[in-house]
Coordinates of C-alpha atoms in Angstrom, one line a residue:
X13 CA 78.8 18.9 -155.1
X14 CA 77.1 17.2 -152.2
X15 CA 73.6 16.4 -152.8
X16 CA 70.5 15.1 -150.8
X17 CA 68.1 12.8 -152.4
X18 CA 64.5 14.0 -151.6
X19 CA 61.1 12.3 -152.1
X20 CA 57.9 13.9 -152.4
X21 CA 54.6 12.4 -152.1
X22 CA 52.5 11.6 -155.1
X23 CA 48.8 11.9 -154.8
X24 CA 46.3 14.0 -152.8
X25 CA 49.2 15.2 -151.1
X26 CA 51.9 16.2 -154.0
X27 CA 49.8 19.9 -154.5
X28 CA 49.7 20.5 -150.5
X29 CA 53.5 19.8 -150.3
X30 CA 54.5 21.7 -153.2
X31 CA 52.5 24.5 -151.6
X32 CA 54.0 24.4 -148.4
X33 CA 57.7 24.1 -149.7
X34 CA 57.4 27.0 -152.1
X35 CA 56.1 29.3 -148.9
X36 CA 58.6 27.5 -146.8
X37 CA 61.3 28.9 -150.0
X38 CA 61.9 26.6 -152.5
X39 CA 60.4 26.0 -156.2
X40 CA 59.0 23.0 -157.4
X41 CA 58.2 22.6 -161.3
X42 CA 56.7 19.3 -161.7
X43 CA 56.4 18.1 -165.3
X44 CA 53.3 15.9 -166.6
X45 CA 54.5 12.2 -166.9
X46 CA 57.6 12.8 -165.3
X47 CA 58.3 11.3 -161.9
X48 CA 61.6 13.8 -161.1
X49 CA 60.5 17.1 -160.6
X50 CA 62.9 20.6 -161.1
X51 CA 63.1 22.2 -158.2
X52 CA 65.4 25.7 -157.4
X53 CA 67.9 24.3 -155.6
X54 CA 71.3 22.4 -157.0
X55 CA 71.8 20.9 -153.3
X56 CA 68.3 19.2 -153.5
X57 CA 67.5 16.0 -156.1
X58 CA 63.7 15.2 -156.1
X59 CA 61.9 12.0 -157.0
X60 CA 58.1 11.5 -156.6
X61 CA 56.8 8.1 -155.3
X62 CA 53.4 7.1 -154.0
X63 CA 53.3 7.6 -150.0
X64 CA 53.0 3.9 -149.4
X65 CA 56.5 3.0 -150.8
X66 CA 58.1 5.9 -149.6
X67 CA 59.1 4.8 -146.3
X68 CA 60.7 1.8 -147.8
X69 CA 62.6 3.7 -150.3
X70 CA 64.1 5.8 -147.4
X71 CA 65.1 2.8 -145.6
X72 CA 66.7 1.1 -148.5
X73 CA 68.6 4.2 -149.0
X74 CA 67.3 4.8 -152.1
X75 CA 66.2 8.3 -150.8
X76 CA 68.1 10.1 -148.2
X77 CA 64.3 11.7 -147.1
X78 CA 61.1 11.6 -147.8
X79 CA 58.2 13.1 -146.7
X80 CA 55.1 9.9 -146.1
X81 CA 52.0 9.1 -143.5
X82 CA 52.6 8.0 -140.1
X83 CA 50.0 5.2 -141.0
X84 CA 52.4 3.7 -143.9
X85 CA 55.9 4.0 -142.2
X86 CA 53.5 1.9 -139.6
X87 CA 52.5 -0.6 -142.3
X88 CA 55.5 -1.4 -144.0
X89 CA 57.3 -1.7 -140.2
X90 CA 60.1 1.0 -141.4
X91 CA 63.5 1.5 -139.7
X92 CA 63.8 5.4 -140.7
X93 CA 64.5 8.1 -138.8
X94 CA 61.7 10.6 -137.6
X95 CA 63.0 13.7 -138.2
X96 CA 59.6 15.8 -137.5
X97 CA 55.9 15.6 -137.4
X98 CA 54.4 18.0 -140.6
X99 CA 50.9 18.1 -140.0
X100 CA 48.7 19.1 -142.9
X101 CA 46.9 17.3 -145.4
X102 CA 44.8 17.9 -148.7
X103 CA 42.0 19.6 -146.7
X104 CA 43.4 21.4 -143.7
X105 CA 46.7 20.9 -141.0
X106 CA 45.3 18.7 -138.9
X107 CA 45.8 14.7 -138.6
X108 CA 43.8 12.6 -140.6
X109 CA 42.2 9.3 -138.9
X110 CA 42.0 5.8 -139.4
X111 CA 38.6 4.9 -139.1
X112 CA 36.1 1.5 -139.1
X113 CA 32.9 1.7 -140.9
X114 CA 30.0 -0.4 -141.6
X115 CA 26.6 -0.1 -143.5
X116 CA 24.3 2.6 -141.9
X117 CA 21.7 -0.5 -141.2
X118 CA 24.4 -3.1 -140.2
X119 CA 23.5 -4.3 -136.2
X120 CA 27.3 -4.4 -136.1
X121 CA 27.9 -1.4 -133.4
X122 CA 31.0 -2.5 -131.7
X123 CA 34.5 -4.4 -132.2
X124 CA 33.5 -7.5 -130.9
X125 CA 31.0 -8.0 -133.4
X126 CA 33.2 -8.1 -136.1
X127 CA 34.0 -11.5 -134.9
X128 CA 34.5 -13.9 -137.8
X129 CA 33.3 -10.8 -139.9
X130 CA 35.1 -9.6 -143.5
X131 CA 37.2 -6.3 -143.6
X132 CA 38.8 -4.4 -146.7
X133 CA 41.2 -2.1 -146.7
X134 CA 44.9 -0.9 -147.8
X135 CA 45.9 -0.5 -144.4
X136 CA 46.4 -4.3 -144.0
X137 CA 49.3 -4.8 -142.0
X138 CA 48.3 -2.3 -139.0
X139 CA 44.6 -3.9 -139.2
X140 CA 45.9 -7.3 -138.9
X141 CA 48.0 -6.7 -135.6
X142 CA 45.3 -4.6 -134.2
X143 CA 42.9 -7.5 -134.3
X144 CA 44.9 -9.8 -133.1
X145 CA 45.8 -7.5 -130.0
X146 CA 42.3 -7.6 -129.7
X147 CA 41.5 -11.2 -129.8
X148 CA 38.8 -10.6 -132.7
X149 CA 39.4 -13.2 -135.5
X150 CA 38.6 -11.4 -138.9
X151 CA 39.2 -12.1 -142.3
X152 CA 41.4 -8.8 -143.8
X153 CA 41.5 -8.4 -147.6
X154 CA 43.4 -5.6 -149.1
X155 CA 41.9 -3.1 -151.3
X156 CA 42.9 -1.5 -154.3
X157 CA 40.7 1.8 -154.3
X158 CA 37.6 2.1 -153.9
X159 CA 37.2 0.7 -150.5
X160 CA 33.4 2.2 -149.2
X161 CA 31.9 0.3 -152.1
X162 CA 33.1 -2.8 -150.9
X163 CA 30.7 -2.3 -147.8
X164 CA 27.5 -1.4 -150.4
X165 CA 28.2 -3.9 -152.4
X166 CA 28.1 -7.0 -149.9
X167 CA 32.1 -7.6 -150.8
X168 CA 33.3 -6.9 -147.1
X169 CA 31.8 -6.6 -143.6
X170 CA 33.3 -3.7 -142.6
X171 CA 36.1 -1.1 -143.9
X172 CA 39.6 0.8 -142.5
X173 CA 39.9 4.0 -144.0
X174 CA 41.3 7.1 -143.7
X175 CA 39.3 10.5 -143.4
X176 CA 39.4 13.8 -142.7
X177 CA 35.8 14.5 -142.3
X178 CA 33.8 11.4 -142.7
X179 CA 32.0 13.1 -146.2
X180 CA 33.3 10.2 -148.6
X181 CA 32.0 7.5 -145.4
X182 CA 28.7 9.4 -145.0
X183 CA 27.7 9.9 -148.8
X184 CA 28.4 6.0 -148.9
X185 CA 26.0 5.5 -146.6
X186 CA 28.4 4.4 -143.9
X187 CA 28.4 4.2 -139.9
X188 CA 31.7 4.8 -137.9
X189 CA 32.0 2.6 -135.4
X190 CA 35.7 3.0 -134.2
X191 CA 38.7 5.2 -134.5
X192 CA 41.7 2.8 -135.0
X193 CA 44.2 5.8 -135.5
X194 CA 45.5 9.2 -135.9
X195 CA 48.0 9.8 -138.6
X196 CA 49.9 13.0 -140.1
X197 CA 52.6 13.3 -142.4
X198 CA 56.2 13.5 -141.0
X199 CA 59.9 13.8 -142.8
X200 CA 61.3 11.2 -142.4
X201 CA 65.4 10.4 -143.2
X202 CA 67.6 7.3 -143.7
X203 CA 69.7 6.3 -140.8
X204 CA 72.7 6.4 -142.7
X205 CA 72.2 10.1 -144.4
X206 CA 71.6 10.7 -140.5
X207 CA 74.8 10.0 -139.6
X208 CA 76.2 12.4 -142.7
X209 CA 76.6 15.6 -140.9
X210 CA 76.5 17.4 -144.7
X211 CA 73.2 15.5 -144.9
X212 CA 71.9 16.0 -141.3
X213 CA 71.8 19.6 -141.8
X214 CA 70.6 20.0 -145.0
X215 CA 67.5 17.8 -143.7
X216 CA 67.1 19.8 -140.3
X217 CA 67.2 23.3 -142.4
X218 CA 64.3 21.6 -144.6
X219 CA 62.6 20.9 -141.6
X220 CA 62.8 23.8 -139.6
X221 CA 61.9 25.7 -142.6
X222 CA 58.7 24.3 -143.5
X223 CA 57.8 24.1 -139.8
X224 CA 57.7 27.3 -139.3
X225 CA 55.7 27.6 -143.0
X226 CA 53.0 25.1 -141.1
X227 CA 53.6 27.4 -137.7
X228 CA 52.3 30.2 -140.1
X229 CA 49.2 29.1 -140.9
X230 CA 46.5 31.2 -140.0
X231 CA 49.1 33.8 -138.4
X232 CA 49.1 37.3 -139.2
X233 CA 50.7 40.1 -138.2
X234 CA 49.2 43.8 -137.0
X235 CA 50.7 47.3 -137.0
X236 CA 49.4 50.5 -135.7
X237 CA 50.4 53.8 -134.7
X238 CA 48.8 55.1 -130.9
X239 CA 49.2 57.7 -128.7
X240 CA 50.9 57.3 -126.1
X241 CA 48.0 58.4 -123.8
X242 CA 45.9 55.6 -125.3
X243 CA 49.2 52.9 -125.0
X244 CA 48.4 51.1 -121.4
X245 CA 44.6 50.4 -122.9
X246 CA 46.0 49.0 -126.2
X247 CA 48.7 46.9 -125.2
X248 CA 45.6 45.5 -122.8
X249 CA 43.5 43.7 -125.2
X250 CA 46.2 43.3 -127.4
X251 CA 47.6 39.4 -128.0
X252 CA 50.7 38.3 -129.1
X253 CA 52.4 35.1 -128.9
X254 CA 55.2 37.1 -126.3
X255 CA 54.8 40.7 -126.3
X256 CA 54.2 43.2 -129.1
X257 CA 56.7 45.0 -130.5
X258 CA 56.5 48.5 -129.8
X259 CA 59.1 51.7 -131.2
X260 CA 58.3 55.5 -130.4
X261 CA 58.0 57.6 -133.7
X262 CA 60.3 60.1 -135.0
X263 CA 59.8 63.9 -132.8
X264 CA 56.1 62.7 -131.9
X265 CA 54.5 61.3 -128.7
X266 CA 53.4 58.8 -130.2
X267 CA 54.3 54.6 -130.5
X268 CA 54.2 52.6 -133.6
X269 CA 52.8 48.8 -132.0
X270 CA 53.2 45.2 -133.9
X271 CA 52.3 41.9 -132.8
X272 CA 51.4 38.6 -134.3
X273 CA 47.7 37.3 -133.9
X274 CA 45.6 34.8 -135.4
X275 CA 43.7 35.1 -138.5
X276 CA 40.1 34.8 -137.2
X277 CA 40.3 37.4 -134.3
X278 CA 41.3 40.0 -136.1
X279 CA 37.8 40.9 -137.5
X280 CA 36.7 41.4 -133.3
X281 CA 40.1 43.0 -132.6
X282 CA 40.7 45.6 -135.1
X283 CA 37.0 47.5 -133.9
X284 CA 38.5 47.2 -130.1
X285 CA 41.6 48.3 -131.5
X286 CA 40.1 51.7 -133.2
X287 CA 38.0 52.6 -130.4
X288 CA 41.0 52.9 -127.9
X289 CA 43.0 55.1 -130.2
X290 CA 44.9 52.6 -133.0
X291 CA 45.0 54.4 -136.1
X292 CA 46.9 53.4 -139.6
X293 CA 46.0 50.1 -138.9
X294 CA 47.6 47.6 -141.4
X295 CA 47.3 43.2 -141.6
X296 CA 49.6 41.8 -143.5
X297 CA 50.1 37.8 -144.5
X298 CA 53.3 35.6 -142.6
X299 CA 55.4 33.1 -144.7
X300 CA 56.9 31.4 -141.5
X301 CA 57.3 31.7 -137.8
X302 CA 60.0 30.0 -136.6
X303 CA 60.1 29.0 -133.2

């Protein structure tokens, strides 16, 4: 039986990808201690390796795909194939960001005067070459964890780190003073399971799959019955990513109307909706909308 070999990120991101694969369709158990999680389909093999290394494992072939951060496929320098950008993280589905900081009362304010400064971080490699593209001589020590209390605790000049909304930086008592990068997860395959058409399709269904899990987010879909007096003033304030789906109803003058909206306008639009003659008005949740 052919078989892909799939790895999943361990971390803050193994419970947001185990969520969005079980809405995208398939099952994963992990198990405590155990670094090869059961998953609900024979076609699939699973390992769980920290985001770092994955991208490294993928290249090796060691994995045939794996899902990482655009910031560490950009660190270890890795020649994988980009099979799609998945954006969503711990927090929410939007990139996360690369970020210098520095002491709230440090008179560092800009790049240049980091010149002959300290700087911790995990991100090494991608620091290092952006300094020197800049012409700034630094001194770049990598960090094992912990890295805002390097700043508070007169270990480092300055720190790279990644955030989604600067809480962890600002409860530091930190100052952002650049944005050095954007990065989201992506899928990522091996060159050689690439060129396995078995393989290449198994890892594009994947991907098209949990895109249009991610596509979902916040989507909902509406249906309502109108009349068909009232149906030019619905079908006005009524979006839809193309046009709404609309049927006439059994022996009645009357049109039963779908469409797909997002989540937050639905509490304006439903009112609207009633007051120009939607009745039996019914929301209900999307899994995936596939493109």
């Amino acid at each position: 039986m052919n078989q892909l070999k799939l790895g999943l990120p361990k971390g803050s991101l193994e419970k947001a990808t185990i969520a969005l694969f079980e809405k995208a369709g398939w099952r994963i158990k992990p198990a405590a201690r155990n670094y090869f999680p059961k998953i609900d389909d024979d076609e699939l093999d699973c390992s769980i390796c920290r985001p770092q290394e994955m991208s490294r494992y993928v290249e090796s072939g060691m994995l045939d795909a794996g899902i990482t951060g655009k910031d560490w496929t950009m660190e270890n320098r890795s020649d994988t194939v980009l099979v799609c950008d998945l954006v969503y993280s711990k927090v929410s589905n939007r990139p996360t960001r690369w970020v210098i900081a520095v002491a709230g009362d440090s008179n560092i304010t800009c790049l240049e005067d980091l010149e002959g400064k300290k700087i911790s971080t995990e991100l090494v490699g991608v620091t290092k070459r952006f300094f020197e593209e800049k012409n700034i001589n630094v001194t770049i020590e990598f960090s094992w964890g912990a890295t805002e209390a390097k700043v508070v605790s007169g270990l480092a000049d300055a720190i790279v780190e990644v955030t989604e909304t600067e809480s962890t930086i600002r409860a530091h008592g930190l100052r952002v003073i650049y944005e050095l990068m954007e990065s989201n997860t992506q899928f990522i395959a091996n060159k050689d399971a690439w060129a396995d058409p078995w393989k290449r399709e198994k890892i594009e269904n994947i991907a098209l799959m949990l895109q249009g899990s991610l596509n979902a987010d916040r989507i909902v879909g509406l249906k309502m019955n109108v009349a068909s007096e009232h149906m030019e003033a619905l079908v006005e304030i009524l979006p839809s990513l193309n046009a709404p789906t609309v049927a006439s109803l059994y022996n009645k003058d009357w049109y039963s109307v779908e469409t797909v909206v997002s989540e937050e306008v639905v509490r304006e639009l439903v009112p609207k909706l009633k007051k120009v003659g939607a009745e039996g008005i019914i929301e209900y949740a999307l899994n995936k909308i596939i493109s």
